[in-house]
Amino acid sequence: MNDLIAAFLKEVLGYVPVLASVVASPRQTIPHRIYDRNAPLKDAMTFFGATLALLLVLQAPLVGSEHDYIKVAGPLLAIKIVTMLVFAASITFLFRVAGGHGGFIATLCASLYIVAPVYLFTVTLKLLGLGILTTGHPAETADLKAGALSFEQTMHLLTSEGSGTAMLITGLMLVYMIGVIGWYLVCWRIYRQIHDVSRLRSGLIYLVTWLLYAGTVHLDRFMQHAIFDGKPPPVF
């Protein structure tokens, strides 16, 4: 047991500095971890997997008694990995169409490092929003956690009531949109360098990628609904 705890702490202590470095200087850290490491894909997958594991732990209280959390965690991890593979393959295809020369593995590694902080940011704001919702509307929060209401239905209900809670959560959503768009703008040069295309072509692909991003989100939701019989757990 002590060996297991020690191994876990070693992984956590190794994860935190990498996360801090990726967030603080993504344009330097991510290319370094792609091109100057002996096993870049293994390192990227380990980082992404550690992020997903952390997020599942943080969101464990959101899963209702109707779900076995151990059985929930496995499919959710698989879904995230599948959507990442689709996302990276699609970006590689778009850059190849634009005359790029980068490979799929490098694109996948970059995507794993870029998307992991987005997931962390998303879940952090989601937990904050649920905390705000619980304070003012415990009944709606219970319905949301149980899957009786979707997030969109909950927001519509609160907005129609003129609730101040809806305004606070709308503010969080605005922060989320600005943060995610800004993060991808900062990191997009990494993809441009991998594929060696002009700024104009890279910028056009960036715009198209937002449609791709929306598509992967819908793919994620579709797989969750299919696996969990239309009642996915309320986790990222």
PDB file of C-alpha atoms in Angstrom:
ATOM      1  CA  MET A   1       0.000   0.000   0.000  1.00  0.00           C
ATOM      2  CA  ASN A   2       2.832   2.377   0.897  1.00  0.00           C
ATOM      3  CA  ASP A   3       4.513   1.641  -2.428  1.00  0.00           C
ATOM      4  CA  LEU A   4       1.282   2.462  -4.253  1.00  0.00           C
ATOM      5  CA  ILE A   5       0.915   5.764  -2.403  1.00  0.00           C
ATOM      6  CA  ALA A   6       4.549   6.630  -3.081  1.00  0.00           C
ATOM      7  CA  ALA A   7       4.136   5.894  -6.807  1.00  0.00           C
ATOM      8  CA  PHE A   8       0.996   8.037  -6.934  1.00  0.00           C
ATOM      9  CA  LEU A   9       2.688  10.956  -5.185  1.00  0.00           C
ATOM     10  CA  LYS A  10       5.652  10.669  -7.558  1.00  0.00           C
ATOM     11  CA  GLU A  11       3.339  10.970 -10.566  1.00  0.00           C
ATOM     12  CA  VAL A  12       1.487  13.937  -9.043  1.00  0.00           C
ATOM     13  CA  LEU A  13       4.713  15.738  -8.167  1.00  0.00           C
ATOM     14  CA  GLY A  14       5.934  15.191 -11.714  1.00  0.00           C
ATOM     15  CA  TYR A  15       2.648  16.312 -13.268  1.00  0.00           C
ATOM     16  CA  VAL A  16       2.291  19.654 -11.510  1.00  0.00           C
ATOM     17  CA  PRO A  17       5.577  21.217 -12.792  1.00  0.00           C
ATOM     18  CA  VAL A  18       4.808  20.098 -16.347  1.00  0.00           C
ATOM     19  CA  LEU A  19       1.309  21.591 -16.149  1.00  0.00           C
ATOM     20  CA  ALA A  20       2.691  24.851 -14.759  1.00  0.00           C
ATOM     21  CA  SER A  21       5.276  25.023 -17.535  1.00  0.00           C
ATOM     22  CA  VAL A  22       2.734  24.252 -20.277  1.00  0.00           C
ATOM     23  CA  VAL A  23       0.352  26.943 -19.023  1.00  0.00           C
ATOM     24  CA  ALA A  24       3.043  29.550 -18.359  1.00  0.00           C
ATOM     25  CA  SER A  25       4.956  29.193 -21.645  1.00  0.00           C
ATOM     26  CA  PRO A  26       3.152  26.874 -24.077  1.00  0.00           C
ATOM     27  CA  ARG A  27       5.010  28.063 -27.179  1.00  0.00           C
ATOM     28  CA  GLN A  28       8.329  27.039 -25.666  1.00  0.00           C
ATOM     29  CA  THR A  29       7.369  24.069 -23.502  1.00  0.00           C
ATOM     30  CA  ILE A  30       5.184  22.111 -25.911  1.00  0.00           C
ATOM     31  CA  PRO A  31       7.610  22.070 -28.902  1.00  0.00           C
ATOM     32  CA  HIS A  32      10.406  21.130 -26.480  1.00  0.00           C
ATOM     33  CA  ARG A  33       8.404  18.186 -25.164  1.00  0.00           C
ATOM     34  CA  ILE A  34       7.567  17.092 -28.715  1.00  0.00           C
ATOM     35  CA  TYR A  35      10.996  17.304 -30.320  1.00  0.00           C
ATOM     36  CA  ASP A  36      13.495  17.015 -27.460  1.00  0.00           C
ATOM     37  CA  ARG A  37      12.112  13.966 -25.632  1.00  0.00           C
ATOM     38  CA  ASN A  38      12.898  10.293 -26.213  1.00  0.00           C
ATOM     39  CA  ALA A  39       9.244   9.227 -26.085  1.00  0.00           C
ATOM     40  CA  PRO A  40       7.147  12.328 -26.865  1.00  0.00           C
ATOM     41  CA  LEU A  41       3.871  10.489 -27.497  1.00  0.00           C
ATOM     42  CA  LYS A  42       4.185   8.485 -24.283  1.00  0.00           C
ATOM     43  CA  ASP A  43       4.917  11.669 -22.318  1.00  0.00           C
ATOM     44  CA  ALA A  44       2.004  13.514 -23.916  1.00  0.00           C
ATOM     45  CA  MET A  45      -0.409  10.630 -23.297  1.00  0.00           C
ATOM     46  CA  THR A  46       0.771  10.373 -19.683  1.00  0.00           C
ATOM     47  CA  PHE A  47       0.190  14.095 -19.172  1.00  0.00           C
ATOM     48  CA  PHE A  48      -3.250  13.957 -20.778  1.00  0.00           C
ATOM     49  CA  GLY A  49      -4.204  10.804 -18.871  1.00  0.00           C
ATOM     50  CA  ALA A  50      -3.115  12.345 -15.568  1.00  0.00           C
ATOM     51  CA  THR A  51      -5.264  15.385 -16.347  1.00  0.00           C
ATOM     52  CA  LEU A  52      -8.307  13.240 -17.064  1.00  0.00           C
ATOM     53  CA  ALA A  53      -7.760  11.215 -13.892  1.00  0.00           C
ATOM     54  CA  LEU A  54      -7.542  14.419 -11.851  1.00  0.00           C
ATOM     55  CA  LEU A  55     -10.740  15.738 -13.416  1.00  0.00           C
ATOM     56  CA  LEU A  56     -12.602  12.516 -12.712  1.00  0.00           C
ATOM     57  CA  VAL A  57     -11.560  12.703  -9.054  1.00  0.00           C
ATOM     58  CA  LEU A  58     -12.653  16.344  -8.808  1.00  0.00           C
ATOM     59  CA  GLN A  59     -16.048  15.530 -10.315  1.00  0.00           C
ATOM     60  CA  ALA A  60     -16.726  12.309  -8.409  1.00  0.00           C
ATOM     61  CA  PRO A  61     -19.280  14.024  -6.084  1.00  0.00           C
ATOM     62  CA  LEU A  62     -21.355  15.006  -9.134  1.00  0.00           C
ATOM     63  CA  VAL A  63     -22.088  11.415 -10.087  1.00  0.00           C
ATOM     64  CA  GLY A  64     -25.378  10.239  -8.618  1.00  0.00           C
ATOM     65  CA  SER A  65     -26.045   6.960  -6.880  1.00  0.00           C
ATOM     66  CA  GLU A  66     -27.605   5.593 -10.074  1.00  0.00           C
ATOM     67  CA  HIS A  67     -24.102   5.382 -11.607  1.00  0.00           C
ATOM     68  CA  ASP A  68     -21.259   3.092 -10.567  1.00  0.00           C
ATOM     69  CA  TYR A  69     -18.401   5.583 -10.719  1.00  0.00           C
ATOM     70  CA  ILE A  70     -15.786   2.942 -11.488  1.00  0.00           C
ATOM     71  CA  LYS A  71     -17.833   1.820 -14.487  1.00  0.00           C
ATOM     72  CA  VAL A  72     -18.408   5.455 -15.496  1.00  0.00           C
ATOM     73  CA  ALA A  73     -14.741   6.481 -15.412  1.00  0.00           C
ATOM     74  CA  GLY A  74     -13.496   3.908 -17.944  1.00  0.00           C
ATOM     75  CA  PRO A  75     -15.879   4.800 -20.787  1.00  0.00           C
ATOM     76  CA  LEU A  76     -15.397   8.532 -20.160  1.00  0.00           C
ATOM     77  CA  LEU A  77     -11.610   8.174 -20.459  1.00  0.00           C
ATOM     78  CA  ALA A  78     -12.016   6.161 -23.658  1.00  0.00           C
ATOM     79  CA  ILE A  79     -14.398   8.755 -25.121  1.00  0.00           C
ATOM     80  CA  LYS A  80     -11.960  11.604 -24.444  1.00  0.00           C
ATOM     81  CA  ILE A  81      -9.109   9.713 -26.073  1.00  0.00           C
ATOM     82  CA  VAL A  82     -11.207   8.884 -29.152  1.00  0.00           C
ATOM     83  CA  THR A  83     -12.297  12.510 -29.569  1.00  0.00           C
ATOM     84  CA  MET A  84      -8.660  13.641 -29.233  1.00  0.00           C
ATOM     85  CA  LEU A  85      -7.588  11.219 -31.959  1.00  0.00           C
ATOM     86  CA  VAL A  86     -10.349  12.494 -34.247  1.00  0.00           C
ATOM     87  CA  PHE A  87      -9.507  16.121 -33.431  1.00  0.00           C
ATOM     88  CA  ALA A  88      -5.774  15.689 -34.114  1.00  0.00           C
ATOM     89  CA  ALA A  89      -6.382  13.696 -37.305  1.00  0.00           C
ATOM     90  CA  SER A  90      -8.747  16.369 -38.598  1.00  0.00           C
ATOM     91  CA  ILE A  91      -6.274  19.177 -37.863  1.00  0.00           C
ATOM     92  CA  THR A  92      -3.518  17.219 -39.617  1.00  0.00           C
ATOM     93  CA  PHE A  93      -5.780  16.750 -42.642  1.00  0.00           C
ATOM     94  CA  LEU A  94      -6.621  20.470 -42.812  1.00  0.00           C
ATOM     95  CA  PHE A  95      -2.964  21.470 -42.668  1.00  0.00           C
ATOM     96  CA  ARG A  96      -2.063  18.877 -45.303  1.00  0.00           C
ATOM     97  CA  VAL A  97      -4.748  20.298 -47.592  1.00  0.00           C
ATOM     98  CA  ALA A  98      -3.184  23.729 -47.016  1.00  0.00           C
ATOM     99  CA  GLY A  99       0.238  22.412 -48.041  1.00  0.00           C
ATOM    100  CA  GLY A 100       1.567  21.545 -44.602  1.00  0.00           C
ATOM    101  CA  HIS A 101       4.195  18.866 -43.996  1.00  0.00           C
ATOM    102  CA  GLY A 102       3.779  18.014 -40.322  1.00  0.00           C
ATOM    103  CA  GLY A 103       2.973  14.529 -39.094  1.00  0.00           C
ATOM    104  CA  PHE A 104       0.000  13.159 -37.199  1.00  0.00           C
ATOM    105  CA  ILE A 105       2.010  12.135 -34.125  1.00  0.00           C
ATOM    106  CA  ALA A 106       3.462  15.606 -33.599  1.00  0.00           C
ATOM    107  CA  THR A 107      -0.004  17.123 -34.087  1.00  0.00           C
ATOM    108  CA  LEU A 108      -1.510  14.654 -31.620  1.00  0.00           C
ATOM    109  CA  CYS A 109       1.174  15.391 -29.012  1.00  0.00           C
ATOM    110  CA  ALA A 110       0.615  19.132 -29.362  1.00  0.00           C
ATOM    111  CA  SER A 111      -3.160  18.658 -29.115  1.00  0.00           C
ATOM    112  CA  LEU A 112      -2.862  16.598 -25.931  1.00  0.00           C
ATOM    113  CA  TYR A 113      -0.810  19.319 -24.243  1.00  0.00           C
ATOM    114  CA  ILE A 114      -3.039  22.122 -25.542  1.00  0.00           C
ATOM    115  CA  VAL A 115      -6.416  20.560 -24.744  1.00  0.00           C
ATOM    116  CA  ALA A 116      -5.575  19.264 -21.246  1.00  0.00           C
ATOM    117  CA  PRO A 117      -5.481  22.761 -19.665  1.00  0.00           C
ATOM    118  CA  VAL A 118      -8.730  23.581 -21.478  1.00  0.00           C
ATOM    119  CA  TYR A 119     -10.376  20.622 -19.752  1.00  0.00           C
ATOM    120  CA  LEU A 120      -9.016  21.785 -16.401  1.00  0.00           C
ATOM    121  CA  PHE A 121     -10.283  25.314 -17.011  1.00  0.00           C
ATOM    122  CA  THR A 122     -13.680  23.992 -18.119  1.00  0.00           C
ATOM    123  CA  VAL A 123     -14.173  21.779 -15.074  1.00  0.00           C
ATOM    124  CA  THR A 124     -12.969  24.460 -12.663  1.00  0.00           C
ATOM    125  CA  LEU A 125     -15.538  26.943 -13.976  1.00  0.00           C
ATOM    126  CA  LYS A 126     -18.202  24.234 -14.088  1.00  0.00           C
ATOM    127  CA  LEU A 127     -17.655  23.353 -10.428  1.00  0.00           C
ATOM    128  CA  LEU A 128     -17.714  27.044  -9.541  1.00  0.00           C
ATOM    129  CA  GLY A 129     -20.961  27.469 -11.491  1.00  0.00           C
ATOM    130  CA  LEU A 130     -22.530  24.469  -9.763  1.00  0.00           C
ATOM    131  CA  GLY A 131     -21.501  25.937  -6.420  1.00  0.00           C
ATOM    132  CA  ILE A 132     -23.286  29.174  -7.296  1.00  0.00           C
ATOM    133  CA  LEU A 133     -26.306  27.245  -8.564  1.00  0.00           C
ATOM    134  CA  THR A 134     -26.473  25.080  -5.443  1.00  0.00           C
ATOM    135  CA  THR A 135     -26.485  28.127  -3.175  1.00  0.00           C
ATOM    136  CA  GLY A 136     -29.497  29.740  -4.810  1.00  0.00           C
ATOM    137  CA  HIS A 137     -31.324  26.847  -6.472  1.00  0.00           C
ATOM    138  CA  PRO A 138     -30.664  23.485  -4.764  1.00  0.00           C
ATOM    139  CA  ALA A 139     -33.685  21.798  -6.416  1.00  0.00           C
ATOM    140  CA  GLU A 140     -32.545  22.668  -9.950  1.00  0.00           C
ATOM    141  CA  THR A 141     -29.005  21.567  -9.059  1.00  0.00           C
ATOM    142  CA  ALA A 142     -30.303  18.181  -7.913  1.00  0.00           C
ATOM    143  CA  ASP A 143     -32.246  17.775 -11.175  1.00  0.00           C
ATOM    144  CA  LEU A 144     -29.167  18.732 -13.180  1.00  0.00           C
ATOM    145  CA  LYS A 145     -26.987  16.197 -11.368  1.00  0.00           C
ATOM    146  CA  ALA A 146     -29.612  13.497 -11.768  1.00  0.00           C
ATOM    147  CA  GLY A 147     -29.908  14.157 -15.496  1.00  0.00           C
ATOM    148  CA  ALA A 148     -33.539  15.287 -15.264  1.00  0.00           C
ATOM    149  CA  LEU A 149     -32.499  18.703 -16.623  1.00  0.00           C
ATOM    150  CA  SER A 150     -29.753  19.563 -19.093  1.00  0.00           C
ATOM    151  CA  PHE A 151     -27.516  22.543 -18.494  1.00  0.00           C
ATOM    152  CA  GLU A 152     -29.285  24.444 -21.292  1.00  0.00           C
ATOM    153  CA  GLN A 153     -32.710  23.713 -19.791  1.00  0.00           C
ATOM    154  CA  THR A 154     -31.530  24.816 -16.353  1.00  0.00           C
ATOM    155  CA  MET A 155     -30.171  28.104 -17.721  1.00  0.00           C
ATOM    156  CA  HIS A 156     -33.389  28.742 -19.664  1.00  0.00           C
ATOM    157  CA  LEU A 157     -35.444  28.145 -16.520  1.00  0.00           C
ATOM    158  CA  LEU A 158     -33.318  30.491 -14.409  1.00  0.00           C
ATOM    159  CA  THR A 159     -33.249  33.177 -17.101  1.00  0.00           C
ATOM    160  CA  SER A 160     -37.027  33.084 -17.496  1.00  0.00           C
ATOM    161  CA  GLU A 161     -37.323  33.650 -13.742  1.00  0.00           C
ATOM    162  CA  GLY A 162     -35.021  36.677 -13.941  1.00  0.00           C
ATOM    163  CA  SER A 163     -32.641  34.998 -11.527  1.00  0.00           C
ATOM    164  CA  GLY A 164     -29.411  36.739 -10.559  1.00  0.00           C
ATOM    165  CA  THR A 165     -27.823  33.293 -10.486  1.00  0.00           C
ATOM    166  CA  ALA A 166     -28.335  33.051 -14.249  1.00  0.00           C
ATOM    167  CA  MET A 167     -26.428  36.313 -14.707  1.00  0.00           C
ATOM    168  CA  LEU A 168     -23.508  35.033 -12.626  1.00  0.00           C
ATOM    169  CA  ILE A 169     -23.336  31.784 -14.560  1.00  0.00           C
ATOM    170  CA  THR A 170     -23.622  33.678 -17.853  1.00  0.00           C
ATOM    171  CA  GLY A 171     -20.635  35.724 -16.705  1.00  0.00           C
ATOM    172  CA  LEU A 172     -18.698  32.509 -16.065  1.00  0.00           C
ATOM    173  CA  MET A 173     -19.592  31.294 -19.549  1.00  0.00           C
ATOM    174  CA  LEU A 174     -18.268  34.545 -21.010  1.00  0.00           C
ATOM    175  CA  VAL A 175     -15.024  34.115 -19.070  1.00  0.00           C
ATOM    176  CA  TYR A 176     -14.833  30.566 -20.400  1.00  0.00           C
ATOM    177  CA  MET A 177     -15.290  31.634 -24.032  1.00  0.00           C
ATOM    178  CA  ILE A 178     -12.681  34.396 -23.777  1.00  0.00           C
ATOM    179  CA  GLY A 179     -10.241  32.104 -21.992  1.00  0.00           C
ATOM    180  CA  VAL A 180     -10.535  29.224 -24.454  1.00  0.00           C
ATOM    181  CA  ILE A 181     -10.365  31.425 -27.567  1.00  0.00           C
ATOM    182  CA  GLY A 182      -7.376  33.280 -26.139  1.00  0.00           C
ATOM    183  CA  TRP A 183      -5.595  30.039 -25.200  1.00  0.00           C
ATOM    184  CA  TYR A 184      -5.975  28.584 -28.686  1.00  0.00           C
ATOM    185  CA  LEU A 185      -4.770  31.857 -30.218  1.00  0.00           C
ATOM    186  CA  VAL A 186      -1.639  31.699 -28.073  1.00  0.00           C
ATOM    187  CA  CYS A 187      -1.025  28.035 -28.865  1.00  0.00           C
ATOM    188  CA  TRP A 188      -1.946  28.053 -32.542  1.00  0.00           C
ATOM    189  CA  ARG A 189       1.578  29.019 -33.621  1.00  0.00           C
ATOM    190  CA  ILE A 190       2.700  25.577 -32.410  1.00  0.00           C
ATOM    191  CA  TYR A 191       0.565  23.910 -35.078  1.00  0.00           C
ATOM    192  CA  ARG A 192       1.811  26.383 -37.697  1.00  0.00           C
ATOM    193  CA  GLN A 193       5.408  25.535 -36.844  1.00  0.00           C
ATOM    194  CA  ILE A 194       4.747  21.797 -36.920  1.00  0.00           C
ATOM    195  CA  HIS A 195       3.202  21.969 -40.386  1.00  0.00           C
ATOM    196  CA  ASP A 196       5.297  24.846 -41.759  1.00  0.00           C
ATOM    197  CA  VAL A 197       2.568  26.890 -43.422  1.00  0.00           C
ATOM    198  CA  SER A 198       2.081  30.627 -43.844  1.00  0.00           C
ATOM    199  CA  ARG A 199       0.289  32.732 -41.256  1.00  0.00           C
ATOM    200  CA  LEU A 200      -2.575  33.381 -43.659  1.00  0.00           C
ATOM    201  CA  ARG A 201      -3.220  29.691 -44.283  1.00  0.00           C
ATOM    202  CA  SER A 202      -2.766  28.915 -40.612  1.00  0.00           C
ATOM    203  CA  GLY A 203      -5.265  31.642 -39.692  1.00  0.00           C
ATOM    204  CA  LEU A 204      -7.857  30.252 -42.090  1.00  0.00           C
ATOM    205  CA  ILE A 205      -7.403  26.781 -40.626  1.00  0.00           C
ATOM    206  CA  TYR A 206      -7.797  28.255 -37.140  1.00  0.00           C
ATOM    207  CA  LEU A 207     -11.221  29.594 -38.087  1.00  0.00           C
ATOM    208  CA  VAL A 208     -12.280  26.292 -39.651  1.00  0.00           C
ATOM    209  CA  THR A 209     -11.034  24.432 -36.580  1.00  0.00           C
ATOM    210  CA  TRP A 210     -13.728  26.050 -34.432  1.00  0.00           C
ATOM    211  CA  LEU A 211     -16.298  24.194 -36.522  1.00  0.00           C
ATOM    212  CA  LEU A 212     -14.215  21.084 -35.998  1.00  0.00           C
ATOM    213  CA  TYR A 213     -14.091  21.780 -32.256  1.00  0.00           C
ATOM    214  CA  ALA A 214     -17.884  22.012 -32.139  1.00  0.00           C
ATOM    215  CA  GLY A 215     -18.075  18.752 -34.062  1.00  0.00           C
ATOM    216  CA  THR A 216     -15.855  16.904 -31.578  1.00  0.00           C
ATOM    217  CA  VAL A 217     -17.960  18.237 -28.689  1.00  0.00           C
ATOM    218  CA  HIS A 218     -21.086  16.817 -30.344  1.00  0.00           C
ATOM    219  CA  LEU A 219     -19.242  13.549 -31.024  1.00  0.00           C
ATOM    220  CA  ASP A 220     -18.308  13.382 -27.339  1.00  0.00           C
ATOM    221  CA  ARG A 221     -21.920  13.935 -26.270  1.00  0.00           C
ATOM    222  CA  PHE A 222     -23.229  11.433 -28.819  1.00  0.00           C
ATOM    223  CA  MET A 223     -20.904   8.697 -27.536  1.00  0.00           C
ATOM    224  CA  GLN A 224     -21.823   9.460 -23.925  1.00  0.00           C
ATOM    225  CA  HIS A 225     -25.547   9.243 -24.704  1.00  0.00           C
ATOM    226  CA  ALA A 226     -25.012   6.001 -26.625  1.00  0.00           C
ATOM    227  CA  ILE A 227     -22.931   4.352 -23.895  1.00  0.00           C
ATOM    228  CA  PHE A 228     -25.035   5.504 -20.953  1.00  0.00           C
ATOM    229  CA  ASP A 229     -28.453   4.861 -22.556  1.00  0.00           C
ATOM    230  CA  GLY A 230     -29.312   8.532 -23.005  1.00  0.00           C
ATOM    231  CA  LYS A 231     -28.485   9.498 -19.413  1.00  0.00           C
ATOM    232  CA  PRO A 232     -24.801  10.392 -19.272  1.00  0.00           C
ATOM    233  CA  PRO A 233     -23.339  11.417 -15.895  1.00  0.00           C
ATOM    234  CA  PRO A 234     -22.973  15.217 -15.414  1.00  0.00           C
ATOM    235  CA  VAL A 235     -19.210  15.241 -15.778  1.00  0.00           C
ATOM    236  CA  PHE A 236     -17.035  16.919 -18.405  1.00  0.00           C
TER     237      PHE A 236
END
